[in-house]
Structures are given as structure tokens and as C-alpha cells.
Amino acid sequence: MNPPPALCLVLACGNTLRRDDGVGPWLAAWAKERFHANPSVRIVSRQQWTPELAEEIARAGAVVFIDCSVESPPGVMRFARIEPGRQTAALTAHHLGAAELLTLAKDLYGATPRKALQLTIGAGSLEMGEKFSEAAQAALPEACRLLEETLADLLAESVA
Amino acid sequence: MSQTITIDPVTRLEGHGKITIQLNAQGEVENAHFHVTQVRGFERFSEGRPYYEMPGLMARVCGICPVSHLIASARACEAIMSVRIPSTASRLRNMLNLAQMVQSHALSFFYLSSPDLLLGMESDPATRHIFGVTAARPELGRAGIGLRRFGQYIIELLAEKRIHPGWVVPGGVTEPLAPAKRDEILSMIPEAYTHIGLALDWYKKIADGFKAEIEVFANFPSLFMSLINEDESIEFNGGALRLIGPGGGIIDDGITAAKFTEVIGEAVEPYSYTKFAYYKPLGYPEGSYRVGPLARLNIVKSMGTPRADKELAEFKQLASGPVLSSFYYHHARLIEILYGIEKIEQILSDPLILDKQVRATAGVNRFEGAGQAEAPRGTLHHHYKVDENGKILWANLVIATGQNNNAMNRGILQAARQYVKEGKFTEGILNRVEAVVRTFDPCLSCSTHAFGQMPLALSLVSASGEVVDRVVR
């Protein structure tokens, strides 16, 4: 049931039919193409993050979460380390945030990745549709560059 | 002065619904309703589509049990085509449906209801959720998450996607099972047994602590209906429906998909978008019945697998006839998970499961067809009419939640009358009323999904509409 532990796990989240909510899956698809030959990188894209992902996170060397953000201004990219945490007001069985997933990994499987990072792009529109807003579209080249660099760094750190 | 208590939305359910409890001038409960506040338009917008698109379209009705919709829809199409699918395809579909049942039951029991069972109905709602469970009993959390992954992973292996999968088509399935996939699924079985064994042991230890809830959680005589095999064992894909009375006697039997609409009608109430199914010869509401795990275990004589049969025998000891309290849906759900794991193992142990012939083909040979299957939460029926080109002219879906609708409404009224006295209530009391609905594991969402924040607001409203009290969490 469990794929081999990934040195670097990329976990994207979003709905491709709600415009900028689809930036996570889009970046995941880009990364999959870019890193398809590298077995150390595993890329998983989901409409929602659910508790079943916790075990795979616990076994990964590093994890990069990718999502859109309704808190950031449209098109603004944020990239930061993320720690285990709990936001109980927002808890549902259907969707968890990155911090809650790290907590679950720690509580249930006794481990978290050596490094956990989250890349978000501010949503300009979450209306029905498959076309990104201009702001989100403009942010994608830089997001790709950052993701590629980050994955390369994480892999190098794993080997070192 | 009469008052109405509103619970909106009901939490830890699949989909959005609300409960209203009407109090009389003395503050005693007069009536209670479970409102499903969403509109489903699938029957209507499928009109004009080719019949062979229907399984793929219908699977989008629900993110929890799309497989049951796939199968019921494909069976309705096969009735239109007048084909019998290859036996290997039938068994592969059965395995897919059982995998879905395992993951759906795990979601219901561990994610949605175990917070009440482990932490208590009156416990702090801020921690009464899956995180609270994993913090208090990590092994229980691991079991629940592990079983859900087990079911979802099998669905993904067989049908590519864990939500809204394909693979099941009119005539069978699109491709045979590869030996590597069979071996991978078999390798997951031992851990799944460990998880469900732990959960069953735990549930049996704590169930006695809920005697008060067992008494009033939709605990009343009713009819029960489910699919059953000719040998009276449990069935999720084939067989025919049996309806039993509150004493266990058979009311009707051998109800095929084609006969379903002759004996089952659907009533409408003004307070809900979900219909109320009933057995026509007894009329509405007297002909209302329950479906799902409790109904299935009340009706069948055996599970057909050794471990689950042992558990069924123990379950049957709970009552001299059918087990009537809906609290026992939880117990039945766990036994069905065990059955699902065993049956998947049995199916995969037959070398013929790798047979390459998995699809029959035909065109339109009838202008009307119906199909049925057991979804995790109960019997599911699809019924279509087509023109000579196979274009859908009319479609109707009778879903399990609609078949349990009357019992859910009676159940919340029963619990509300027990717990709400003199117009006074606490959050824990209202959680018990919600927990009655959770025992049925209704699926209200169909094609809709949560968007944004979902606050729970409890309002005490006077007869004149004035909000007397309001609690938001």
C-alpha cells in the first residue's frame, strides 16, 4: 500500500475547475514532467488534503506543500517553512491544512520530514473556470523556478 | 409561546443539512425535522445524453460513494442493452464496490462518529473531532486512517482515481486485473485485518456505556430492506431485494431492479429536498423502511465469510428479532468492513479473477432499464428510459438516504423528546440529536461540496420569529 519513502514529497492541493484554486495541481503537473525521471521525488496532487496523507508525509525526507491562498494579495507568492500546528476551528474530516497534516504525521506515526515548506500563490479569482487570473498566471514562471531550485536543494541536502 | 431550536448545519455529516426542533408553550418537544437543503439536478440534466455516458456522469453525484452509482448506473444500461456481463467483470466490480464500502464505513465510524464514542457526547466540541481521537487513542486513529487508505488505494489501483473513478462501463469493466495489482492488494490484507480487529474489540468494550443513547437513537419497530443472495447471504451487487417486517418476517422478496418501482414509491415533504421512499402496498408513511448496514445484517442469514460470520452471530444475539436501535448501525458498519476485507481476499484468491474477458457489448435493445446495488449507506436504484438512439429521455435515482429519511426524522424526534425538557438544552444535548443522524451515515452532498467556513449556529427562536438565544461555534 505504501510507495517507497520519497526523499522529497510534493503535495499539491486545489480544484482545477475553480480558476486560481488550480495553481497547486498545475504546478504539480509541471513538477511531475520536470522530475518524472527522478525516483527520489514523489508528486501527489489532490483536490483536498485528507488525513490519509499523514503516513506518507511521516516517511518523507522533506515535503513541499503547494496551494493557493485567499489571504495573500492576488499573484503574490509566499514560500516559508511550516511547522506542525492545529487550527481547530477549521478542522473537518474532508480537508486539512499543511500544519495539521504535519501534526497528524507526528502524533500517529512518530515522525515528520526533516524540512517542510509551503509555497502559496495569492488567488485573484476562485470563480468557476479553468483559466487563471492574470495575477496568478503572471506568478507561475517564478513559482516554477523556485520549485525547481527548492527540489534540487532538498535533494542535495538529502544526499549530503 | 412555541419555540424552534435550529441546528444548522448538522456537523460531521456527508453534506449540508439542518435540524429544527419545535417546542410547545411548555417547552416540550412537539416535532422535529431533518432538512436537506440542497437541490439535486442530476436526473434532469442527464436528459438528452447518450445512455452509455450515464455511469461516468452519475459517478459525479457523490465523492464518497461514486462506485455504487457507477455500478447501479451500468446495470441500468445493461438492462437497456439486454446483456449479461462476464462473471470476472462482475466479481471485479464487486471488489471495487467493497473497497468503497470499507473506505466509506471507515470515514463514517472513525472520522465522523468515533469522536462522540471515544470522547463523549458532552465533551468539548473544540476537540471532539478526528484530531481529538488521534490524540487520545493514536492506535484507533491509525486504524481508521489505515482502513480508509486501504479502500481508497484499491479503488485507485483498479480504477485510476480514488474519487470519481472510471473503469466500470456498460457491459463490464474497461480492462482486466493485472497480476501485480492483485498481489499488491493481497499484501495489504493482513494490516487491514489488524485495524478492523482493533476497532471491533474497542467498540464492543465501549458500547455498553451508551445504553441511554441506544434506547432513543431511532429505536423503534420498522421495515428493513436490502439485497440478498439466493442462499440468504449478504450481497452488494447482484441478488434481489428483500423486505422484512419489525419482527423479522418476510414482507416481500425477490424484488429485482425491474420490479422496484412497482413496489417502492417516493413521497415528498415540504421541509426537505430529499424524498421519502416507502413500500407502496403499505402506503406512506406506514411503508417507510430502513436500509444500510443495520438493515443488511438484520436481513441476511450469513455473511459468507468465516470471520464476519462469527461477528454476525454475535450481532444477532443483541435482539431476538431484528436489531431495532439505529445506534447499532455503528456495530454493523464494523462487521461489514471485516466482511469487505475477507471478501476481497476471497475474490483475489480465485485464479479466474485474472481472466481477460471482462466486457460484453451491445446496442439499445430495450427502451427502459433499471439497476440496483448496495451503496455503503443502503440500497441504490437507477432507472432510465431511452429513445431508439439510446438518448436518455428520463432518469430517476432512488438513493439510500431517501430510503432512510423517514427513520432519521422519527429518530431525531425520539431523541429530542428524551433530552430537551422545558425548553432547555445544552450543546451536548443537541450533539446527541445530531448523532442520531450520524448513525445512518446519510450522504447529502451528492454533487455539492463545502466552500468556505462552516459555522454551527444554534438559535432559540420565538413563535414571532424573535431570536431569544444564539450560540455559535
XYZ file of N, CA and C in Angstrom, chain B residues 5-240:
708
model
N -35.898 25.263 17.975
C -34.436 25.149 18.081
C -33.924 24.748 16.705
N -32.925 25.454 16.233
C -32.358 25.144 14.915
C -30.892 24.739 15.049
N -30.542 23.618 14.478
C -29.139 23.195 14.392
C -28.758 23.274 12.920
N -27.943 24.239 12.585
C -27.655 24.495 11.171
C -26.225 24.981 11.021
N -25.352 24.203 10.338
C -25.599 22.895 9.750
C -25.395 21.784 10.791
N -25.896 20.606 10.477
C -25.564 19.428 11.269
C -24.117 19.067 10.930
N -23.299 18.908 11.963
C -21.875 18.687 11.701
C -21.538 17.200 11.579
N -20.356 16.953 11.055
C -19.811 15.606 10.849
C -20.786 14.716 10.072
N -21.285 15.271 8.977
C -22.132 14.530 8.035
C -21.530 14.684 6.646
N -21.949 13.810 5.738
C -21.585 13.980 4.330
C -22.609 14.911 3.699
N -22.290 16.192 3.604
C -23.207 17.145 3.003
C -23.787 18.096 4.031
N -24.664 18.950 3.565
C -25.207 20.002 4.432
C -26.684 19.747 4.723
N -27.028 19.748 5.992
C -28.415 19.629 6.396
C -28.617 20.392 7.680
N -29.850 20.582 8.061
C -30.117 21.227 9.346
C -31.252 20.496 10.051
N -31.325 20.723 11.350
C -32.371 20.112 12.170
C -33.150 21.229 12.834
N -34.471 21.125 12.819
C -35.285 22.044 13.614
C -36.093 21.213 14.612
N -36.186 21.740 15.822
C -36.954 21.084 16.881
C -38.006 22.084 17.357
N -39.271 21.719 17.198
C -40.349 22.625 17.591
C -40.800 22.311 19.022
N -40.843 23.363 19.852
C -41.258 23.214 21.241
C -42.634 23.862 21.419
N -43.468 23.288 22.290
C -44.756 23.915 22.581
C -44.598 24.959 23.702
N -45.710 25.497 24.142
C -45.661 26.589 25.128
C -45.021 26.146 26.434
N -45.093 24.839 26.727
C -44.484 24.330 27.960
C -43.003 23.970 27.764
N -42.527 24.169 26.570
C -41.122 23.862 26.300
C -40.870 22.394 26.023
N -41.952 21.631 25.778
C -41.774 20.214 25.440
C -41.715 20.067 23.913
N -41.032 19.024 23.472
C -40.827 18.837 22.031
C -42.111 18.348 21.366
N -42.569 19.121 20.395
C -43.766 18.757 19.635
C -43.399 17.977 18.375
N -42.362 18.454 17.694
C -41.976 17.821 16.434
C -40.507 18.139 16.139
N -39.941 17.394 15.235
C -38.550 17.654 14.832
C -38.395 17.242 13.373
N -37.599 17.990 12.660
C -37.386 17.693 11.239
C -35.917 17.756 10.884
N -35.536 16.874 9.985
C -34.192 16.893 9.408
C -34.344 17.436 7.990
N -33.765 18.611 7.768
C -33.923 19.287 6.475
C -32.676 19.076 5.619
N -32.865 18.572 4.429
C -31.757 18.526 3.471
C -31.963 19.708 2.535
N -31.027 20.619 2.568
C -31.266 21.934 1.976
C -30.647 22.121 0.598
N -30.235 21.018 -0.031
C -29.621 21.134 -1.349
C -30.535 20.569 -2.420
N -30.391 21.080 -3.615
C -31.170 20.568 -4.748
C -30.271 19.686 -5.600
N -30.772 18.517 -5.971
C -30.017 17.641 -6.862
C -30.651 17.726 -8.241
N -29.834 17.967 -9.246
C -30.414 18.121 -10.576
C -29.962 17.064 -11.554
N -29.366 16.000 -11.049
C -28.736 15.039 -11.955
C -29.732 14.345 -12.892
N -30.900 14.004 -12.369
C -31.872 13.323 -13.227
C -32.227 14.206 -14.424
N -32.361 15.496 -14.145
C -32.827 16.401 -15.189
C -31.739 16.679 -16.231
N -30.538 16.986 -15.771
C -29.549 17.371 -16.780
C -28.930 16.172 -17.507
N -29.261 14.960 -17.075
C -28.802 13.803 -17.854
C -29.710 13.555 -19.060
N -30.875 14.188 -19.066
C -31.791 14.012 -20.209
C -31.123 14.518 -21.482
N -31.182 13.711 -22.517
C -30.572 14.091 -23.782
C -29.173 13.531 -23.977
N -28.575 12.979 -22.918
C -27.232 12.400 -23.039
C -27.338 10.945 -23.529
N -26.304 10.433 -24.225
C -26.321 9.013 -24.606
C -26.287 8.132 -23.353
N -27.002 7.022 -23.390
C -27.114 6.190 -22.190
C -25.749 5.720 -21.695
N -24.810 5.456 -22.654
C -23.523 4.900 -22.226
C -22.652 5.916 -21.484
N -23.052 7.187 -21.510
C -22.332 8.191 -20.700
C -22.790 8.172 -19.243
N -23.905 7.530 -18.987
C -24.543 7.676 -17.672
C -23.669 7.235 -16.494
N -22.962 6.095 -16.551
C -22.141 5.743 -15.373
C -21.137 6.841 -15.028
N -20.458 7.379 -16.039
C -19.485 8.432 -15.782
C -20.124 9.690 -15.233
N -21.298 10.036 -15.770
C -21.999 11.216 -15.259
C -22.485 10.985 -13.833
N -23.083 9.831 -13.618
C -23.707 9.568 -12.315
C -22.673 9.416 -11.203
N -21.465 8.979 -11.559
C -20.431 8.847 -10.532
C -20.109 10.194 -9.908
N -20.399 11.278 -10.646
C -20.111 12.616 -10.122
C -21.148 13.068 -9.098
N -22.190 12.276 -8.895
C -23.201 12.646 -7.903
C -22.581 12.757 -6.526
N -21.567 11.925 -6.270
C -21.096 11.794 -4.902
C -19.597 11.530 -4.874
N -18.897 12.193 -3.957
C -17.466 11.947 -3.813
C -17.162 10.831 -2.845
N -18.158 10.346 -2.117
C -17.948 9.288 -1.135
C -18.279 7.920 -1.730
N -19.427 7.822 -2.402
C -19.791 6.511 -2.954
C -20.037 6.568 -4.467
N -19.092 7.120 -5.227
C -19.271 7.135 -6.690
C -19.309 5.746 -7.292
N -18.639 4.780 -6.646
C -18.581 3.427 -7.205
C -19.980 2.803 -7.243
N -20.758 2.995 -6.196
C -22.116 2.428 -6.181
C -22.953 3.037 -7.298
N -22.780 4.341 -7.514
C -23.511 4.976 -8.611
C -23.027 4.446 -9.955
N -21.718 4.254 -10.083
C -21.185 3.656 -11.315
C -21.859 2.316 -11.589
N -21.919 1.499 -10.557
C -22.411 0.123 -10.742
C -23.913 0.095 -10.987
N -24.685 0.847 -10.196
C -26.140 0.856 -10.405
C -26.463 1.415 -11.789
N -25.711 2.436 -12.185
C -25.943 3.046 -13.491
C -25.578 2.078 -14.617
N -24.416 1.429 -14.489
C -24.001 0.467 -15.521
C -25.015 -0.664 -15.628
N -25.551 -1.101 -14.513
C -26.538 -2.197 -14.533
C -27.830 -1.745 -15.227
N -28.213 -0.485 -15.006
C -29.402 0.028 -15.701
C -29.143 0.061 -17.213
N -27.931 0.468 -17.582
C -27.574 0.494 -19.012
C -27.566 -0.917 -19.593
N -27.066 -1.872 -18.795
C -27.025 -3.263 -19.287
C -28.430 -3.837 -19.458
N -29.368 -3.348 -18.676
C -30.763 -3.760 -18.888
C -31.263 -3.204 -20.216
N -30.856 -1.989 -20.545
C -31.222 -1.399 -21.844
C -30.563 -2.176 -22.982
N -29.322 -2.602 -22.763
C -28.583 -3.361 -23.781
C -28.994 -4.834 -23.820
N -29.646 -5.298 -22.774
C -30.012 -6.719 -22.630
C -28.783 -7.618 -22.686
N -27.736 -7.264 -21.956
C -26.549 -8.116 -21.931
C -26.300 -8.636 -20.521
N -25.655 -9.786 -20.475
C -25.153 -10.314 -19.198
C -23.643 -10.150 -19.238
N -23.077 -9.514 -18.214
C -21.639 -9.225 -18.269
C -20.846 -10.467 -17.876
N -19.582 -10.579 -18.317
C -18.746 -11.730 -17.942
C -18.625 -11.837 -16.419
N -18.532 -13.073 -15.941
C -18.530 -13.261 -14.474
C -17.309 -12.615 -13.824
N -16.180 -12.614 -14.518
C -14.992 -11.967 -13.937
C -15.234 -10.467 -13.763
N -15.888 -9.863 -14.742
C -16.194 -8.429 -14.626
C -17.100 -8.183 -13.429
N -18.053 -9.079 -13.231
C -18.975 -8.923 -12.106
C -18.232 -8.984 -10.777
N -17.268 -9.920 -10.685
C -16.519 -10.053 -9.424
C -15.548 -8.887 -9.221
N -14.995 -8.380 -10.320
C -14.119 -7.209 -10.196
C -14.915 -5.994 -9.712
N -16.107 -5.829 -10.269
C -16.967 -4.730 -9.811
C -17.316 -4.898 -8.328
N -17.580 -6.133 -7.953
C -17.920 -6.388 -6.547
C -16.768 -5.952 -5.645
N -15.542 -6.291 -6.071
C -14.379 -5.920 -5.261
C -14.255 -4.402 -5.167
N -14.486 -3.725 -6.281
C -14.410 -2.262 -6.275
C -15.459 -1.678 -5.319
N -16.656 -2.230 -5.376
C -17.733 -1.736 -4.502
C -17.412 -2.008 -3.025
N -16.816 -3.164 -2.751
C -16.455 -3.485 -1.360
C -15.341 -2.573 -0.863
N -14.386 -2.261 -1.744
C -13.319 -1.333 -1.340
C -13.905 0.018 -0.982
N -14.879 0.439 -1.786
C -15.548 1.700 -1.479
C -16.296 1.620 -0.150
N -16.949 0.481 0.076
C -17.694 0.317 1.324
C -16.738 0.409 2.518
N -15.590 -0.221 2.411
C -14.618 -0.190 3.518
C -14.188 1.252 3.801
N -13.823 1.989 2.748
C -13.336 3.361 2.996
C -14.461 4.271 3.479
N -15.658 4.087 2.977
C -16.783 4.929 3.390
C -17.184 4.631 4.835
N -17.246 3.348 5.179
C -17.571 2.987 6.568
C -16.481 3.487 7.520
N -15.226 3.422 7.078
C -14.142 3.913 7.941
C -14.290 5.408 8.168
N -14.666 6.122 7.129
C -14.905 7.565 7.277
C -16.029 7.814 8.277
N -17.128 7.093 8.102
C -18.289 7.291 8.974
C -17.947 6.965 10.429
N -17.369 5.796 10.645
C -17.159 5.351 12.025
C -16.034 6.132 12.707
N -14.881 6.177 12.073
C -13.704 6.744 12.751
C -13.685 8.274 12.690
N -13.941 8.839 11.525
C -13.781 10.288 11.370
C -14.996 11.043 11.923
N -16.188 10.506 11.658
C -17.394 11.274 11.975
C -18.021 10.898 13.312
N -18.031 9.641 13.655
C -18.738 9.227 14.875
C -17.839 8.854 16.041
N -16.634 8.371 15.789
C -15.810 7.951 16.934
C -15.474 9.095 17.898
N -15.426 10.368 17.449
C -15.226 11.422 18.456
C -16.303 11.410 19.542
N -17.564 11.151 19.155
C -18.635 11.055 20.158
C -18.444 9.821 21.040
N -18.061 8.721 20.410
C -17.976 7.453 21.135
C -16.760 7.405 22.049
N -15.656 7.969 21.613
C -14.424 7.922 22.411
C -14.374 9.051 23.436
N -14.683 10.261 23.000
C -14.500 11.432 23.869
C -15.767 11.790 24.638
N -16.915 11.301 24.180
C -18.166 11.542 24.889
C -19.042 12.557 24.171
N -20.357 12.335 24.273
C -21.322 13.227 23.609
C -21.253 14.643 24.168
N -20.861 14.760 25.430
C -20.838 16.069 26.103
C -19.446 16.687 26.096
N -18.493 16.032 25.463
C -17.114 16.538 25.524
C -16.990 17.866 24.780
N -15.888 18.535 25.015
C -15.659 19.848 24.435
C -15.674 19.769 22.903
N -16.595 20.491 22.255
C -16.643 20.411 20.784
C -15.358 20.893 20.113
N -14.550 21.656 20.841
C -13.298 22.143 20.246
C -12.310 21.000 19.991
N -12.479 19.908 20.711
C -11.582 18.760 20.495
C -12.347 17.507 20.072
N -13.653 17.646 19.855
C -14.469 16.469 19.508
C -14.429 16.265 17.986
N -13.294 15.786 17.516
C -13.103 15.554 16.094
C -11.969 14.537 15.929
N -11.607 14.272 14.701
C -10.629 13.214 14.428
C -9.282 13.503 15.095
N -8.925 14.788 15.215
C -7.686 15.132 15.916
C -7.773 14.739 17.383
N -8.943 14.970 17.972
C -9.134 14.581 19.373
C -8.992 13.078 19.540
N -9.496 12.342 18.573
C -9.388 10.875 18.616
C -7.930 10.445 18.495
N -7.220 11.037 17.547
C -5.827 10.608 17.345
C -4.955 10.985 18.535
N -5.314 12.093 19.193
C -4.536 12.487 20.370
C -4.813 11.556 21.547
N -6.083 11.172 21.699
C -6.463 10.340 22.853
C -6.113 8.874 22.650
N -6.329 8.367 21.449
C -6.069 6.948 21.157
C -5.416 6.835 19.789
N -4.113 7.071 19.711
C -3.450 7.057 18.387
C -3.683 5.768 17.602
N -3.743 4.632 18.308
C -3.905 3.363 17.574
C -5.267 3.299 16.886
N -6.272 3.942 17.497
C -7.592 3.986 16.871
C -7.556 4.905 15.646
N -6.867 6.024 15.788
C -6.698 6.923 14.650
C -5.976 6.233 13.505
N -4.916 5.506 13.839
C -4.172 4.795 12.787
C -5.046 3.740 12.113
N -5.876 3.074 12.906
C -6.759 2.045 12.331
C -7.740 2.678 11.350
N -8.361 3.783 11.764
C -9.345 4.432 10.905
C -8.723 4.954 9.627
N -7.611 5.642 9.784
C -6.934 6.193 8.611
C -6.418 5.061 7.725
N -5.899 4.010 8.359
C -5.377 2.873 7.594
C -6.470 2.177 6.789
N -7.656 2.003 7.379
C -8.743 1.334 6.650
C -9.261 2.205 5.506
N -9.305 3.490 5.750
C -9.754 4.376 4.673
C -8.745 4.358 3.517
N -7.485 4.370 3.849
C -6.455 4.296 2.802
C -6.535 2.969 2.059
N -6.787 1.897 2.808
C -6.900 0.564 2.202
C -7.965 0.583 1.096
N -9.151 1.059 1.446
C -10.238 1.082 0.470
C -9.942 2.020 -0.689
N -9.450 3.201 -0.356
C -9.186 4.185 -1.412
C -8.087 3.719 -2.359
N -7.081 3.065 -1.793
C -5.956 2.641 -2.627
C -6.386 1.534 -3.604
N -7.255 0.650 -3.153
C -7.754 -0.388 -4.064
C -8.544 0.263 -5.200
N -9.370 1.235 -4.853
C -10.144 1.929 -5.897
C -9.191 2.586 -6.900
N -8.144 3.218 -6.377
C -7.185 3.893 -7.258
C -6.427 2.882 -8.133
N -6.061 1.742 -7.539
C -5.346 0.722 -8.313
C -6.212 0.188 -9.459
N -7.481 -0.070 -9.142
C -8.356 -0.682 -10.140
C -8.874 0.332 -11.144
N -9.233 1.503 -10.647
C -9.998 2.429 -11.490
C -9.313 3.783 -11.648
N -8.027 3.840 -11.336
C -7.165 5.002 -11.572
C -7.365 6.167 -10.626
N -8.612 6.466 -10.248
C -8.831 7.603 -9.356
C -9.589 7.138 -8.117
N -9.219 7.684 -6.950
C -9.914 7.268 -5.730
C -11.267 7.950 -5.605
N -11.403 9.121 -6.206
C -12.700 9.807 -6.219
C -13.122 9.956 -7.674
N -14.390 9.674 -7.928
C -14.927 9.700 -9.287
C -14.112 8.828 -10.246
N -13.937 7.570 -9.894
C -13.174 6.668 -10.763
C -13.973 6.301 -12.018
N -13.265 5.706 -12.979
C -13.919 5.196 -14.177
C -13.953 3.678 -14.112
N -13.492 3.010 -15.170
C -13.293 1.571 -15.256
C -14.603 0.799 -15.433
N -15.610 1.087 -14.610
C -16.893 0.399 -14.757
C -17.663 1.051 -15.903
N -18.037 0.236 -16.898
C -18.764 0.745 -18.067
C -19.927 -0.200 -18.364
N -20.919 0.258 -19.133
C -21.981 -0.665 -19.527
C -21.383 -1.875 -20.251
N -21.629 -3.054 -19.731
C -21.079 -4.280 -20.317
C -19.970 -4.899 -19.490
N -19.443 -4.199 -18.522
C -18.387 -4.793 -17.682
C -17.423 -3.760 -17.152
N -16.117 -4.037 -17.354
C -15.081 -3.076 -16.965
C -14.140 -2.902 -18.156
N -13.386 -1.814 -18.162
C -12.610 -1.490 -19.371
C -11.360 -2.342 -19.536
N -10.790 -2.838 -18.436
C -9.592 -3.686 -18.592
C -9.502 -4.720 -17.479
N -8.866 -5.857 -17.789
C -8.769 -6.914 -16.773
C -7.794 -6.544 -15.671
N -7.797 -7.356 -14.633
C -6.915 -7.119 -13.486
C -5.517 -7.656 -13.791
N -4.514 -6.832 -13.553
C -3.122 -7.265 -13.761
C -2.653 -8.046 -12.531
N -1.849 -9.106 -12.735
C -1.380 -9.905 -11.587
C -0.658 -9.057 -10.535
N 0.112 -8.060 -10.966
C 0.850 -7.238 -9.993
C -0.105 -6.479 -9.074
N -1.225 -6.021 -9.627
C -2.201 -5.294 -8.801
C -2.866 -6.256 -7.811
N -3.182 -7.457 -8.300
C -3.756 -8.457 -7.393
C -2.810 -8.710 -6.218
N -1.543 -8.900 -6.535
C -0.574 -9.214 -5.474
C -0.420 -8.044 -4.505
N -0.464 -6.841 -5.045
C -0.317 -5.671 -4.177
C -1.507 -5.560 -3.208
N -2.699 -5.791 -3.726
C -3.875 -5.714 -2.846
C -3.794 -6.809 -1.780
N -3.430 -8.004 -2.203
C -3.335 -9.104 -1.222
C -2.311 -8.789 -0.127
N -1.258 -8.074 -0.491
C -0.228 -7.751 0.517
C -0.743 -6.777 1.569
N -1.814 -6.056 1.257
C -2.365 -5.078 2.192
C -3.367 -5.700 3.171
N -3.809 -6.908 2.884
C -4.898 -7.522 3.659
C -4.532 -7.731 5.139
N -3.361 -8.276 5.470
C -3.082 -8.547 6.894
C -3.180 -7.308 7.786
N -2.651 -6.191 7.309
C -2.727 -4.964 8.111
C -4.180 -4.510 8.273
N -4.971 -4.674 7.232
C -6.386 -4.288 7.314
C -7.108 -5.131 8.362
N -6.796 -6.424 8.423
C -7.398 -7.278 9.467
C -7.022 -6.780 10.862
N -5.767 -6.389 11.029
C -5.329 -5.896 12.332
C -6.128 -4.659 12.730
N -6.288 -3.742 11.792
C -7.013 -2.492 12.072
C -8.461 -2.776 12.470
N -9.151 -3.592 11.697
C -10.575 -3.797 11.986
C -10.746 -4.636 13.264
N -9.812 -5.532 13.513
C -9.878 -6.311 14.752
C -9.772 -5.401 15.964
N -8.867 -4.455 15.893
C -8.706 -3.495 16.994
C -9.988 -2.682 17.184
N -10.567 -2.228 16.078
C -11.763 -1.383 16.167
C -12.954 -2.152 16.723
N -13.137 -3.383 16.270
C -14.263 -4.179 16.773
C -14.111 -4.451 18.274
N -12.916 -4.809 18.688
C -12.690 -5.054 20.119
C -12.994 -3.808 20.937
N -12.516 -2.676 20.447
C -12.726 -1.419 21.175
C -14.211 -1.081 21.247
N -14.911 -1.176 20.086
C -16.330 -0.823 20.064
C -17.120 -1.677 21.059
N -16.843 -2.965 21.077
C -17.619 -3.853 21.962
C -17.401 -3.503 23.435
N -16.221 -2.990 23.744
C -15.947 -2.613 25.132
C -16.700 -1.340 25.524
N -16.864 -0.425 24.591
C -17.459 0.865 24.976
C -18.970 0.939 24.736
N -19.530 0.019 23.948
C -20.945 0.118 23.556
C -21.872 0.135 24.758
N -21.543 -0.650 25.789
C -22.412 -0.695 26.969
C -22.508 0.643 27.690
N -21.549 1.490 27.467
C -21.577 2.822 28.070
C -22.578 3.756 27.407
N -23.230 3.296 26.360
C -24.168 4.145 25.629
C -25.593 3.571 25.674
N -25.923 2.913 26.796
C -27.264 2.302 26.898
C -28.377 3.341 26.740
N -28.170 4.520 27.325
C -29.205 5.554 27.233
C -29.410 5.980 25.782
N -28.323 6.137 25.051
C -28.436 6.534 23.646
C -29.041 5.407 22.810
N -28.637 4.181 23.112
C -29.178 3.041 22.364
C -30.710 3.016 22.474
N -31.222 3.395 23.644
C -32.672 3.376 23.887
C -33.428 4.340 22.997
N -32.818 5.483 22.678
C -33.588 6.543 21.995
C -32.986 6.989 20.668
N -31.975 6.324 20.197
C -31.405 6.700 18.900
C -32.132 5.946 17.788
N -33.270 6.486 17.372
C -34.079 5.840 16.318
C -34.289 4.378 16.651
N -34.802 4.145 17.847
C -35.043 2.779 18.322
C -36.541 2.509 18.286
N -37.015 1.940 17.198
C -38.442 1.662 17.052
C -38.638 0.569 15.996
N -39.782 -0.081 16.030
C -40.045 -1.093 15.003
C -40.156 -0.444 13.625
N -39.613 -1.090 12.622
C -39.759 -0.588 11.245
C -39.513 -1.733 10.281
N -39.764 -1.465 9.020
C -39.376 -2.406 7.971
C -37.894 -2.211 7.674
N -37.269 -3.244 7.101
C -35.867 -3.151 6.659
C -35.769 -3.746 5.256
N -34.878 -3.174 4.435
C -34.734 -3.706 3.072
C -33.258 -3.742 2.662
N -32.874 -4.804 1.955
C -31.521 -4.880 1.384
C -31.479 -5.966 0.314
N -30.406 -5.953 -0.459
C -30.146 -7.053 -1.388
C -29.773 -8.301 -0.594
N -30.073 -9.431 -1.135
C -29.705 -10.699 -0.502
C -29.532 -11.751 -1.596
N -28.631 -12.686 -1.381
C -28.434 -13.768 -2.343
C -29.486 -14.865 -2.160
N -29.549 -15.748 -3.131
C -30.495 -16.868 -3.021
C -30.191 -17.737 -1.806
N -28.901 -17.836 -1.432
C -28.552 -18.633 -0.255
C -28.680 -17.823 1.048
N -29.286 -16.662 0.952
C -29.575 -15.768 2.083
C -28.313 -15.160 2.702
N -27.244 -15.084 1.904
C -26.037 -14.381 2.361
C -26.061 -12.943 1.855
N -25.174 -12.135 2.418
C -25.145 -10.707 2.087
C -24.696 -10.510 0.640
N -25.212 -9.457 0.012
C -24.892 -9.196 -1.392
C -24.871 -7.689 -1.629
N -23.896 -7.219 -2.404
C -23.792 -5.783 -2.681
C -24.021 -5.437 -4.148
N -23.946 -6.417 -5.036
C -24.066 -6.123 -6.468
C -25.214 -6.850 -7.154
N -25.388 -8.112 -6.835
C -26.389 -8.911 -7.524
C -27.560 -9.228 -6.614
N -28.086 -10.448 -6.762
C -29.203 -10.861 -5.925
C -30.447 -10.036 -6.192
N -31.326 -10.005 -5.221
C -32.560 -9.222 -5.328
C -32.899 -8.694 -3.943
